[in-house]
Structures are given as C-alpha cells and as structure tokens.
Tab-separated table of C-alpha atoms in Angstrom:
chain	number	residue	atom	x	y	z
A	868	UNK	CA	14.028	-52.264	-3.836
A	869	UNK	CA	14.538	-51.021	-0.372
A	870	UNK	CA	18.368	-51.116	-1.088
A	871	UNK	CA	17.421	-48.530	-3.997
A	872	UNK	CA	15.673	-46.204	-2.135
A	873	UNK	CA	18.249	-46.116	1.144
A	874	UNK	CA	20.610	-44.513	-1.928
A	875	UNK	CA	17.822	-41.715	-2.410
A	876	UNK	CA	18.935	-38.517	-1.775
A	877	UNK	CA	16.373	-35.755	-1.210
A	878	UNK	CA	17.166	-32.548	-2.494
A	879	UNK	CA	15.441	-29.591	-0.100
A	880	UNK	CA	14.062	-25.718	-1.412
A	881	UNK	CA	16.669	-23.044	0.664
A	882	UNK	CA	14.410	-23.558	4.369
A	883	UNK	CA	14.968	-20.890	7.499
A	884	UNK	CA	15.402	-22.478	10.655
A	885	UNK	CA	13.493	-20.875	13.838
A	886	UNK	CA	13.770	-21.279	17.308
A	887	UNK	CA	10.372	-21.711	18.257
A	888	UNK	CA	8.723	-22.630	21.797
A	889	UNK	CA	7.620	-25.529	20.712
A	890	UNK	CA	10.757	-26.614	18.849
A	891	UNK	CA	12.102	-25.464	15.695
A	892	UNK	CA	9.880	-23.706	13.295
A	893	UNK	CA	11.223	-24.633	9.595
A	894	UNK	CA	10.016	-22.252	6.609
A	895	UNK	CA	10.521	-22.318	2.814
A	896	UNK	CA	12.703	-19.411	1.979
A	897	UNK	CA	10.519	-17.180	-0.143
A	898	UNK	CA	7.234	-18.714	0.443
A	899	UNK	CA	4.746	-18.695	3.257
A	900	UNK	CA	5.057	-22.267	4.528
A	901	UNK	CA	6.462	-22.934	7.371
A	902	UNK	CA	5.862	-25.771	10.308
A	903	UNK	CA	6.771	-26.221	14.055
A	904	UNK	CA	9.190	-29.298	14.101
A	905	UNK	CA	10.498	-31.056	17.071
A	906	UNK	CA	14.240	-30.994	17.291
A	907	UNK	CA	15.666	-33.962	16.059
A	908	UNK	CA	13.005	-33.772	13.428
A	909	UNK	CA	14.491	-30.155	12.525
A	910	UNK	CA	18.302	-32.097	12.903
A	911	UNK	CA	16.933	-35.079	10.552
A	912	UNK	CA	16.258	-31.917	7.846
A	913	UNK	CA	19.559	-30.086	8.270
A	914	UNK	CA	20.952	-34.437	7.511
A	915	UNK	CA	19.170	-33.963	3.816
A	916	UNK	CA	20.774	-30.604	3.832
A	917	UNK	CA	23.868	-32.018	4.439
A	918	UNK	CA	23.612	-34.725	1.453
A	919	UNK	CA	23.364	-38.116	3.574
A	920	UNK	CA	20.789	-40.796	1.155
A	921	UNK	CA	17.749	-41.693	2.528
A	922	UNK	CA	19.102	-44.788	4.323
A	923	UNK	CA	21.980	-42.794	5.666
A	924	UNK	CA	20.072	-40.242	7.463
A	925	UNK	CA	17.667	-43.531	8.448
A	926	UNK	CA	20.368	-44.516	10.569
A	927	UNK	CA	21.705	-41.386	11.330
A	928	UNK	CA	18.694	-41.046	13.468
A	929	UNK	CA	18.573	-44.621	14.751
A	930	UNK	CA	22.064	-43.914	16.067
A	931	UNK	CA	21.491	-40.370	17.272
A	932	UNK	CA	18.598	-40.882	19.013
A	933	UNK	CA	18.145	-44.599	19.578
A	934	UNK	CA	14.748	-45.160	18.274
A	935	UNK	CA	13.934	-45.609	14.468
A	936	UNK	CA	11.714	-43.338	12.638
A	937	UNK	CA	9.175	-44.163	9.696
A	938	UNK	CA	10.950	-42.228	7.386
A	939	UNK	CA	8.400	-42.188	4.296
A	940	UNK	CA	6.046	-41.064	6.387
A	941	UNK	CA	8.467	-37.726	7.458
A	942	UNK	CA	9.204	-37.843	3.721
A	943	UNK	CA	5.659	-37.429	2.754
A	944	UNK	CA	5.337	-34.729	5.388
A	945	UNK	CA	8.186	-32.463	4.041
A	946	UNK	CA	6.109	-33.053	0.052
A	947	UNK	CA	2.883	-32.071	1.606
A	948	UNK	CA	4.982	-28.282	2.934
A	949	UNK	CA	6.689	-28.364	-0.554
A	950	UNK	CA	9.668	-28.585	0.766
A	951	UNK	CA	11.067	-31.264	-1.518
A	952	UNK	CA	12.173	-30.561	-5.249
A	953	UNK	CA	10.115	-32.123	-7.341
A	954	UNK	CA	12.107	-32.231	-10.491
A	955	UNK	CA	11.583	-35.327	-12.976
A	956	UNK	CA	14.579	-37.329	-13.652
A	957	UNK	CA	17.064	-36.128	-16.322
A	958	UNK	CA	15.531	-32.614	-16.689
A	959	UNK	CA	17.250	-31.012	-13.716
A	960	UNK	CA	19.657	-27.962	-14.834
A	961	UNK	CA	23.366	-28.867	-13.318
A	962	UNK	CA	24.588	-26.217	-11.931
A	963	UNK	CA	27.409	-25.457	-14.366
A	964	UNK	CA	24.410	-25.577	-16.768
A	965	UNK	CA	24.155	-21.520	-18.701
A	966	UNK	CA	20.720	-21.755	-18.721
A	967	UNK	CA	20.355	-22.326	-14.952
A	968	UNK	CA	22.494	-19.218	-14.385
A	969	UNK	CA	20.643	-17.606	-16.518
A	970	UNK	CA	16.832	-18.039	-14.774
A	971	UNK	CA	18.604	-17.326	-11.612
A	972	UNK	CA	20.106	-13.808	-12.522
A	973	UNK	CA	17.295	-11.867	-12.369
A	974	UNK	CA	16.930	-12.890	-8.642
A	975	UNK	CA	20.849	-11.841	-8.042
A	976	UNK	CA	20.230	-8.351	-10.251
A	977	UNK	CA	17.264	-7.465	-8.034
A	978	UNK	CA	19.357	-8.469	-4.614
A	979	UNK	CA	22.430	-6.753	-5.832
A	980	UNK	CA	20.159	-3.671	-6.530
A	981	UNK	CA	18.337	-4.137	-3.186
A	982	UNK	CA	21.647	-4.317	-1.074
A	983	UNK	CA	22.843	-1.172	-2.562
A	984	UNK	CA	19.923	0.529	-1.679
A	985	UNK	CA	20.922	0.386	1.964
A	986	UNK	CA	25.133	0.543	1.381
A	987	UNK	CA	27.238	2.898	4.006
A	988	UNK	CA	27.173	5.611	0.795
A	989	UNK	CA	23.767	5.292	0.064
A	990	UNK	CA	23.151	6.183	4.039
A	991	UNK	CA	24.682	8.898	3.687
A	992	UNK	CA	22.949	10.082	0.693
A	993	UNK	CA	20.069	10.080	2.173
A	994	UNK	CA	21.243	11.821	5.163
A	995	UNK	CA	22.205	14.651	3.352
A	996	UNK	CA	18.533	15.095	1.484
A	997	UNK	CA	16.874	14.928	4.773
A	998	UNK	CA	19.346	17.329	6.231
A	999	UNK	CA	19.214	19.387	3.233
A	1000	UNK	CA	15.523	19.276	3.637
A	1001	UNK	CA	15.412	20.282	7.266
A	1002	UNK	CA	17.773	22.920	6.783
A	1003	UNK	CA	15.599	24.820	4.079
A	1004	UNK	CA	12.490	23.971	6.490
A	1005	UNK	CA	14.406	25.891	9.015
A	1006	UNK	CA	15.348	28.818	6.866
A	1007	UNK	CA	11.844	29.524	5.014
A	1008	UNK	CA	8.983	28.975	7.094
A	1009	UNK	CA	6.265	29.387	4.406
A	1010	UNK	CA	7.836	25.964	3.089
A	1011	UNK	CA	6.722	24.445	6.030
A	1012	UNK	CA	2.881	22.133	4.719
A	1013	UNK	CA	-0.112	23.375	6.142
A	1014	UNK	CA	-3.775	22.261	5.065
A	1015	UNK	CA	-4.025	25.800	2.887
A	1016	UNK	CA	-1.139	23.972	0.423
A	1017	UNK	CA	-3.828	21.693	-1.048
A	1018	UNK	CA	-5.112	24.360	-2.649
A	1019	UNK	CA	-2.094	25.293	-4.618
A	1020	UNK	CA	-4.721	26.272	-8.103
A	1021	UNK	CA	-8.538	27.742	-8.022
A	1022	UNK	CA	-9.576	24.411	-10.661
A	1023	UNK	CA	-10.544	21.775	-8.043
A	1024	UNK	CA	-10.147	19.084	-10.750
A	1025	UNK	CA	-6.398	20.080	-11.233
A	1026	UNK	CA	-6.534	19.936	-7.531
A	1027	UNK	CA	-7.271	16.291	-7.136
A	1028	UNK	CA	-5.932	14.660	-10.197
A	1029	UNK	CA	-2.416	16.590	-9.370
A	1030	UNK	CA	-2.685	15.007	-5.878
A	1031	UNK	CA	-4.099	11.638	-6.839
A	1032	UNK	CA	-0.822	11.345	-9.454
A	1033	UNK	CA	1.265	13.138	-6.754
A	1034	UNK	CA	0.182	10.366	-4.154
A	1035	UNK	CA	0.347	7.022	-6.464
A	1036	UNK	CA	4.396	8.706	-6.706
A	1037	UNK	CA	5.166	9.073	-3.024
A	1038	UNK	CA	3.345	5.447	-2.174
A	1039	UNK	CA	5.181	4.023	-4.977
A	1040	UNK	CA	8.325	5.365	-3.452
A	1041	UNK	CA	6.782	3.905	-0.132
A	1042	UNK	CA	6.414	0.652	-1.431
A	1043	UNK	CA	9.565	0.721	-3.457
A	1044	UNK	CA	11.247	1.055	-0.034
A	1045	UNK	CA	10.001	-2.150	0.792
A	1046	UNK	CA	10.579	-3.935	-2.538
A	1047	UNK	CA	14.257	-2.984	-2.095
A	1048	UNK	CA	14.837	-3.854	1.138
A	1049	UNK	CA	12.995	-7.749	0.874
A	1050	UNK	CA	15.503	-8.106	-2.211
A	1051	UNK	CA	18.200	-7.077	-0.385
A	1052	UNK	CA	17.352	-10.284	1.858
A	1053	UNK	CA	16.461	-12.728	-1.391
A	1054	UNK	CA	12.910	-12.409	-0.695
A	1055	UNK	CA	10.807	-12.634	-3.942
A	1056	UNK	CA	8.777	-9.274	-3.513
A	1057	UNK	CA	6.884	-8.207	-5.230
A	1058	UNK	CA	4.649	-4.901	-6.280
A	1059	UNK	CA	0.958	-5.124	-7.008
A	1060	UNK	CA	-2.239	-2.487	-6.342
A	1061	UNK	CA	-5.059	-2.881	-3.854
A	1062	UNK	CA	-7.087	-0.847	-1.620
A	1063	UNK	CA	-6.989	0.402	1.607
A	1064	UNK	CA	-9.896	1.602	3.213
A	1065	UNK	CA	-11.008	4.225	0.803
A	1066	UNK	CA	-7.979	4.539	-1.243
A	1067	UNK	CA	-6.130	3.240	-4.299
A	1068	UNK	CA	-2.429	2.143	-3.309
A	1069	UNK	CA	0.324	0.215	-4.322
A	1070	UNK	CA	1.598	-2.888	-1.900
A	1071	UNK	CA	4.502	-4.813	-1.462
A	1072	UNK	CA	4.255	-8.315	-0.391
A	1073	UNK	CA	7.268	-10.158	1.118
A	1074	UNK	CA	6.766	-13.912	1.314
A	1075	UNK	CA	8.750	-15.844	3.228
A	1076	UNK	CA	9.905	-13.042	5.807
A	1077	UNK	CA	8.441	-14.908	8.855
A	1078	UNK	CA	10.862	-17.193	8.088
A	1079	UNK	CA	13.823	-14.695	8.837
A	1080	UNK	CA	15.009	-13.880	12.385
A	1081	UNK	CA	13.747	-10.642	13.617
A	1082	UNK	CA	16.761	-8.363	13.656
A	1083	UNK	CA	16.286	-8.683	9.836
A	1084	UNK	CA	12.737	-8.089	9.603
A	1085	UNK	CA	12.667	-4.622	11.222
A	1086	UNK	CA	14.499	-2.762	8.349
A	1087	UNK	CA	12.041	-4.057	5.674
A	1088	UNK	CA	9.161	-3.303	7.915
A	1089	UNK	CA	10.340	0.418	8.687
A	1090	UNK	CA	11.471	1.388	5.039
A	1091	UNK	CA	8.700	2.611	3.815
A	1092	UNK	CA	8.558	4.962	6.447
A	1093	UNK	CA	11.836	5.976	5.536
A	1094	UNK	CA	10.710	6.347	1.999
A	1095	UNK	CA	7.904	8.406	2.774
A	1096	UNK	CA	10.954	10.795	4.503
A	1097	UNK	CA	13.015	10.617	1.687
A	1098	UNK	CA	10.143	11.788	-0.623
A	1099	UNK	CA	8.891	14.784	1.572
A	1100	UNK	CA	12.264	16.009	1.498
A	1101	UNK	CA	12.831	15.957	-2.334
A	1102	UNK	CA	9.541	17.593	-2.262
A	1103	UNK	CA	10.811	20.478	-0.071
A	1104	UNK	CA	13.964	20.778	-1.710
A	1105	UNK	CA	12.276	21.426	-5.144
A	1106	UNK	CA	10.073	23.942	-3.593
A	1107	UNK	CA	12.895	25.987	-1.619
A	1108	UNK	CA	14.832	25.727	-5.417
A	1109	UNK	CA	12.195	26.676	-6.883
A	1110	UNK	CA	11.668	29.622	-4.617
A	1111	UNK	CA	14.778	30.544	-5.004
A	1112	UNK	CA	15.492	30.780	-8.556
A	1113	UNK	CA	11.951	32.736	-9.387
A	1114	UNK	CA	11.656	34.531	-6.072
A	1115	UNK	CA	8.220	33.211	-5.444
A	1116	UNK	CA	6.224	30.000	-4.280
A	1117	UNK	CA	4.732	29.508	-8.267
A	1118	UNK	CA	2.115	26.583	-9.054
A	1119	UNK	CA	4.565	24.036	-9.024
A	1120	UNK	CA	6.451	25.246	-5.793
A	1121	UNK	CA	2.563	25.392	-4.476
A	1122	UNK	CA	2.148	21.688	-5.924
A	1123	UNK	CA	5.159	20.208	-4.116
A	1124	UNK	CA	4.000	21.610	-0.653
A	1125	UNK	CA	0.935	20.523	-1.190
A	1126	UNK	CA	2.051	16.674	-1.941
A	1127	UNK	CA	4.576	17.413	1.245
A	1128	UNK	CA	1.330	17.751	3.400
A	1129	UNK	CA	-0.544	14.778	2.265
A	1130	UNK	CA	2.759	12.421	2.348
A	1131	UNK	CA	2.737	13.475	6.086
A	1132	UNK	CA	-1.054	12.340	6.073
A	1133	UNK	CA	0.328	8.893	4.738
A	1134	UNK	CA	3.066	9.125	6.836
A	1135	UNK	CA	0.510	9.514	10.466
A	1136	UNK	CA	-1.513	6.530	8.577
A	1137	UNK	CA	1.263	3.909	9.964
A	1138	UNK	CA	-0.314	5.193	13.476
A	1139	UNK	CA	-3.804	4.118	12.971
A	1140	UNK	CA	-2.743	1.065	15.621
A	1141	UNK	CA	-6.456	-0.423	14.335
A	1142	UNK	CA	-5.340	-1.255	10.942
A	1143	UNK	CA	-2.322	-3.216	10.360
A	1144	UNK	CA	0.375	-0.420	9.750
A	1145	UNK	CA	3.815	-1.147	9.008
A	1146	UNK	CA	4.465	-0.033	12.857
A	1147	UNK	CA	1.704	-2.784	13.638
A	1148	UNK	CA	4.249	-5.697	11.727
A	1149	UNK	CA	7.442	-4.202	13.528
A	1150	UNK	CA	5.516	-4.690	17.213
A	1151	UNK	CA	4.207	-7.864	16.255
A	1152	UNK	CA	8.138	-9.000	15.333
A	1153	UNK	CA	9.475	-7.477	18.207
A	1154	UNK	CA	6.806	-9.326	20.749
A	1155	UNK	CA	6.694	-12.980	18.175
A	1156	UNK	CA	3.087	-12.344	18.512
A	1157	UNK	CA	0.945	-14.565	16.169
A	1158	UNK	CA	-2.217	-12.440	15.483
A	1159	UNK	CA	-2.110	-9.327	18.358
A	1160	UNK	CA	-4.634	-7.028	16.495
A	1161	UNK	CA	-7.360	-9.528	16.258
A	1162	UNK	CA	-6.685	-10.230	20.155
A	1163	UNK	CA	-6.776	-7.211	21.044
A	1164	UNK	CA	-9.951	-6.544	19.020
A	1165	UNK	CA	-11.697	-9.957	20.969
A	1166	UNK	CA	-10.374	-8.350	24.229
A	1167	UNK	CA	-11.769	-5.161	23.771
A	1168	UNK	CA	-15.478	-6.697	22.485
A	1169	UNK	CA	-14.704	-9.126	25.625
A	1170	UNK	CA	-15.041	-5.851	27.890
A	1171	UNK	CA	-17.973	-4.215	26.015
A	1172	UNK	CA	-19.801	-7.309	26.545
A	1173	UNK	CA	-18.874	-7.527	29.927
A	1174	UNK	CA	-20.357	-3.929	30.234
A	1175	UNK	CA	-23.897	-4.507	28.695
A	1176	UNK	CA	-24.168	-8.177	29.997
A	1177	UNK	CA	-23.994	-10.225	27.103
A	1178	UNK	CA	-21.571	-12.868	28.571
A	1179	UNK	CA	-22.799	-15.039	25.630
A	1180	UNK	CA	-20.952	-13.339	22.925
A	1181	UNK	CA	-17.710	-12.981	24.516
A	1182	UNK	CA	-14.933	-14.706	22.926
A	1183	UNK	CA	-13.081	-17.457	24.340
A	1184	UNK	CA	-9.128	-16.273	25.660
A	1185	UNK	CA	-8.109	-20.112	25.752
A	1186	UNK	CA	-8.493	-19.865	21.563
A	1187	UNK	CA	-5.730	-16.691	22.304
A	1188	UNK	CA	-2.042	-17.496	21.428
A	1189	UNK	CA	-0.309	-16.868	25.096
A	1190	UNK	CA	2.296	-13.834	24.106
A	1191	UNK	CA	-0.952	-12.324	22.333
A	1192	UNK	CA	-3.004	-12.268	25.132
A	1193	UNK	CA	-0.190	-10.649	26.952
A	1194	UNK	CA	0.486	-8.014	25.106
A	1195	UNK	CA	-2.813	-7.454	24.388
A	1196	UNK	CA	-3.718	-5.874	27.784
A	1197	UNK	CA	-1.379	-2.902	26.912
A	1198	UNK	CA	-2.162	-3.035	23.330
A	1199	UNK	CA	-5.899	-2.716	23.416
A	1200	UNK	CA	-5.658	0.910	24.311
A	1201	UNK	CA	-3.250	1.607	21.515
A	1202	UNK	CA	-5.538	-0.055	19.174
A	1203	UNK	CA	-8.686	2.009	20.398
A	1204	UNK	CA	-6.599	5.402	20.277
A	1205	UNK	CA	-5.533	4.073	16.595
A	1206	UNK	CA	-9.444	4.811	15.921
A	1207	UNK	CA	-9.680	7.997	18.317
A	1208	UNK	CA	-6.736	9.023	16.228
A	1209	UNK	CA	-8.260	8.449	12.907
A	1210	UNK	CA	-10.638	10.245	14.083
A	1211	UNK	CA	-9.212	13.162	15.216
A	1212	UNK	CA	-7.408	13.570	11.237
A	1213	UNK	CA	-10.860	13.434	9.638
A	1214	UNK	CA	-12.828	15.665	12.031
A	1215	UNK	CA	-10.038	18.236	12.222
A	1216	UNK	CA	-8.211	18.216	8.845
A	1217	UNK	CA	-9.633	15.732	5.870
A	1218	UNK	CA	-13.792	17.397	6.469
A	1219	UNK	CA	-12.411	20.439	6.390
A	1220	UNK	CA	-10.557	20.240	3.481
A	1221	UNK	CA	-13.817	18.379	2.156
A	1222	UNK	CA	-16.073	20.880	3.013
A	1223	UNK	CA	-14.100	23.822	0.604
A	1224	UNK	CA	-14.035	21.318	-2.148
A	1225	UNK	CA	-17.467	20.683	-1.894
A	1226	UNK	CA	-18.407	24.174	-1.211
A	1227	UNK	CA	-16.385	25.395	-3.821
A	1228	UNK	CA	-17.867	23.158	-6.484
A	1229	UNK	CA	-21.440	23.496	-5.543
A	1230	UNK	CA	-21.011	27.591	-5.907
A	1231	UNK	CA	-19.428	27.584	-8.799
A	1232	UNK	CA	-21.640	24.454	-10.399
A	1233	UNK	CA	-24.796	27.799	-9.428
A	1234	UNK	CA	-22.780	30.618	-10.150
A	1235	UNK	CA	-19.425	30.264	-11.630
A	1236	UNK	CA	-17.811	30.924	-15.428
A	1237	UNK	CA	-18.356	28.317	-17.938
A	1238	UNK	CA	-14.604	27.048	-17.333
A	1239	UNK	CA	-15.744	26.767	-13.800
A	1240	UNK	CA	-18.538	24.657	-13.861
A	1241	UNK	CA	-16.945	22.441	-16.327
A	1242	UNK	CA	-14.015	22.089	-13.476
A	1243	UNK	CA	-16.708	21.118	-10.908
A	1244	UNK	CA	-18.552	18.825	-13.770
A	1245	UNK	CA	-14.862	16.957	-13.773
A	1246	UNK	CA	-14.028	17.521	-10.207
A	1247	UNK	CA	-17.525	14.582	-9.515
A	1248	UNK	CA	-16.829	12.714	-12.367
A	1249	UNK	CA	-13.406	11.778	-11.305
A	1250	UNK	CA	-13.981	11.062	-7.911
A	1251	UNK	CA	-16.784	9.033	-9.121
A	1252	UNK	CA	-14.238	6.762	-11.287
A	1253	UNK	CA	-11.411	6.865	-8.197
A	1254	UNK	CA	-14.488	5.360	-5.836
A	1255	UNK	CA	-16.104	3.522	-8.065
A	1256	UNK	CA	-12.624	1.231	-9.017
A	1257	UNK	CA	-12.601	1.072	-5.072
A	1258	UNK	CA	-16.063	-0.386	-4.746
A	1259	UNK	CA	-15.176	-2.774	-7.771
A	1260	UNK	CA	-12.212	-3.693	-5.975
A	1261	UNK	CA	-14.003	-4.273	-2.805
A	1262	UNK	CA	-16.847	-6.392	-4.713
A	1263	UNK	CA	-14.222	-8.352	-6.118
A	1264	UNK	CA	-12.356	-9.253	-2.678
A	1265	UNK	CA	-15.483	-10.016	-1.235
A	1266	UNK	CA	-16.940	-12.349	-4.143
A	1267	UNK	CA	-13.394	-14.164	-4.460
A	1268	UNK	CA	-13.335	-14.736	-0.483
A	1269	UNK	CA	-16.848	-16.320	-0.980
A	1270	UNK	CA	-16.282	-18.786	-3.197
A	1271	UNK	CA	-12.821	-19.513	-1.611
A	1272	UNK	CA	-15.310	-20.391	1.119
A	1273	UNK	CA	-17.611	-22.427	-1.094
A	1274	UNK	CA	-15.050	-24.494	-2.320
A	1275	UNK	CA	-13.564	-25.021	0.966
A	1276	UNK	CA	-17.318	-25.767	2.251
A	1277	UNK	CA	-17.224	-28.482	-0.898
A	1278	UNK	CA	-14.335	-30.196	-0.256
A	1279	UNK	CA	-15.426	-30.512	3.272
C-alpha cells in the first residue's frame, strides 16, 4: 500500500509564489487563499509542480534537507487551502479533450479582451480623447463643469433620474476599467452592485490579486481612475460637438456637463483617505501593509483616549501588524483629512445643490403649475425608492453578517 501511494502524484490549482517576511507566502491564483510557508515547504510545492510522485518528492526532501517530513500531514494541509485538485478518478478532461478547451475559452476571450484594453494602440487612443478633451476645455470655457450644470432642465425629476442613469454609466465605465484590467492578468473578476455609503454603485471584485507581485497590482488598482478620465472627456467632447454643430449649449450639451461635474465628484471620492478608495489599495500595495486603515483608525481613537483619560479603551499596538503601525503615524492625518475633506464637498457643494432642489420643490409643491407639482410629487418619490433599495441593502448586509456570526458562534 505504501508502495502505491509513493507513485501518487498530486496535481496543484495555478498558485503565486510571494516573498514574504516570514517565508514564502503561496496563494491560489484566482481565489483568496493564500498561506505563509517556510521555504523548503514553498520548494516541496514547486516539487508537485514539477511532477515528482508522492514518494519522489518524500525523498526529495529527505535528501535536500536531511530530515524527513510527514508528508500526509503537509498533504492534508495543502486540501484544507484547496490547493489540491480534487477530481474523481476517470472523469478528469485530458487536455487534448474539446470539451476542456471549450470551458476554458471563455477565460482566454475575456483575457484576450482585457490585454487589448491596455495595448500600445489602445494608449494612444486614449491619449488622443483626453487631449482632444483638454483642448476643447481650453478653447470654450463655458464647457468647463461648474455646480450651475446640474441644473441643465427646470423639472427636478428629469434632473435626478438623468443623473442617477448618467452616474450608473460613468461608474460602470469605472468599474469596467477594473474588470478589464484583472482579466488582462487571468483574474476571475467579476461585476456585481452594492452600496457605498449613501449610494447605489457597481463593484468589481478581483480575487486572487494579493497573490500577484505589486508592480502588477497598481494598474488594476488605478484604472478606474483612468476610466473615470476617459468618460469626462467623451462627455466634453459631445458637448463642444454639440456646441458646435447647433451654435448653442442645448439640453443635451447641458446634460453632458452636468454628468462631467458629478464624474469629477466620483472622481475626488478616491480621496476620502477614511474609506477604502482605490488610492487607499494602491498605498496599501506599495507599503505591503496588511490592514493600514483600521490601524490608523485604533491609532487615532488611541490618542483621543489618551486626551480624555480613558486609558481603558485604548487598543492594544502589539495586536498591530509592524509595517502598519509604521505607516500609520503618517497615515493617520491623511485618514482624518479624508473626513475633513468629505466634509468640505458636502458643506460647500452637495447642501448647496440640496438646498435648490429642495427649495425648488417645496415652492413649486405651494405654488407651482400642475406639471410642476407633479415633477416635485416624482422628484420625493424617486429618491424615496433610490434610498429606500439603500436601506434594504444595508438591512440585508447587516442581517447576513449576523447570522454569519451565529453560525460561527455555533460551531464554536
């Protein structure tokens, strides 16, 4: 029997291999399990890699190293991560096998899409719209978004369901961005909608991209960014050609500007250093922090506490990853002027925009036209559906995090 299982051979998922200060952190490509290995356990992985039979890379290790190594047990470890393909005998597709290459082109499609995305011609495509865009920026200043574009119509409701559709297009674009560029590295991304904060959006997730080294991670971090670019342009261009062909700034030119100034609202979100911002991710990568904003967050609360005397609630920095607590001492303030920040948008620009809106409905809900109260009558009933499908969302979360906690609570 133990002849039979030396002539195992363990076939691996695709794994990323990490340098890690600890020793060599090993990931499932595509997934978001990974584990800190010591070297020559890292070295026995790369030996199933490589093809050598359970008894082979047994001895491999023996000789290598000069001690032996309970093998099942590492076995059993690399099943618990998932890395080991579990496939029952005789069912595995060879890999001449049509149908194999056929569940695995959708995956290539998607790459091969992704990796054109960011090609040497598709660079310079979107060179020229942002130059294109800057150029008619600098030739017709009343292109240029202010706050008074929202209003591009007198009907409030056409106001905010034009810019609710106009948004959900430029953060799809935004999160497209990111979909492309985690294809373009294999990663199985993927598109799904959420909420954040107070807002409906679309989201990207990228498994697996811890796993990647970090000169690779900062281009799918910072494309959405780029996206957001990309679709402020377009936006500018249509208005300037629009301009130009009827000699005035129209509805739609109006409309365009108007998304133009709230994609640049979406586009000073990724500074809010309190939430966790695409610019949050790229800092994190660059320093290999582990969890910076929730440091920083303890550190701050550490000081408060410190201020009002309530030594008993600070929390404790030995629980702090060391490269966290580091960078946290410069990072705190960043993370408090993320909030001052915030603050300084909705004080200065979103109440007043608020305030006409809700000035302009309540007067014309007392004394407008008939077609004018019915706009304000649609105006609150449509921001009471947007809100409300927040608040479900945020029930939801919330009750799903509980009994995730229940069951874990069970178990225990």
């Amino acid at each position: 029997m133990e002849e039979q299982q030396d002539r195992r051979k363990i076939h691996l998922h695709p794994l990323t291999f990490l340098p890690d200060a600890e020793g060599v952190s090993i990931g499932r490509f595509g997934t978001d399990t990974f584990a800190v290995f010591p070297e020559d356990g890292a070295e026995l992985v790369k030996q199933f890699q490589a093809g050598l039979t359970v008894g082979e890379a047994a001895r491999w290790y023996q000789e290598t190293y000069h001690e032996e190594i309970d093998i099942e047990d590492f076995l059993e470890t690399l099943r618990d991560l998932t890395f080991v393909m579990e496939e029952p005998e005789g069912l595995a597709a060879h890999p001449h096998d049509p149908a194999a290459s056929r569940s695995d082109s959708p995956p290539l499609r998607r790459q091969a899409l992704g990796k054109w995305a960011f090609t040497p011609v598709a660079w310079v495509l979107y060179a020229v719209l942002i130059g294109a865009g800057v150029a008619f920026l600098w030739k017709y200043p009343e292109l240029r978004p202010t706050r008074q574009h929202v209003f591009f119509t007198d009907y409030s409701t056409v106001i905010i369901i034009g810019l609710f559709l106009g948004q959900m297009l430029g953060i799809l674009v935004h999160e497209s961005m990111h979909l492309l560029a985690g294809w373009r590295l294999g990663l199985p991304s993927k598109l799904s909608v959420g909420r954040r904060m107070y807002m409906l959006v679309f989201q990207t997730s990228m498994p697996g991209i811890a796993g990647l080294p970090r000169k690779v991670r900062y281009l799918p971090f910072l494309s959405g960014m780029f996206g957001d670019v990309l679709f402020f342009s377009a936006l500018v261009l249509i208005a300037g050609g629009v301009q130009l062909l009827t000699g005035e700034l129209n509805v739609f030119a109006r409309f365009c500007l108007a998304l133009c100034f709230t994609t640049i609202l979406r586009f000073l979100w990724q500074f809010y250093f309190h939430l966790q911002t695409d610019i949050y991710y790229v800092i994190v990568t660059l320093l290999g922090c582990v969890n910076l904003q929730e440091t920083a967050r303890q550190r701050i609360a550490n000081v408060w506490y410190r201020l009002i005397r309530a030594d008993h609630k600070r929390y404790d920095p030995s629980r702090w990853a060391e490269k966290d607590a580091k960078a946290a001492r410069w990072y705190g303030p960043f993370y408090s002027a993320g909030y001052a920040f915030f603050l300084f948008v909705l004080v200065f620009i979103m109440l007043p925009i608020a305030y006409r809106f809700l000035s302009s409905v309540f007067l014309n809900l007392l004394h407008g036209s008939t077609d004018q109260m019915l706009d304000s009558v649609l105006f609150i009933v449509f921001n009471g559906l947007q809100y409300g499908v927040v608040v479900w969302l945020y029930i939801r979360q919330r009750l799903a995090r509980r009994r995730q906690q229940q069951s874990i609570v069970q178990e225990g």
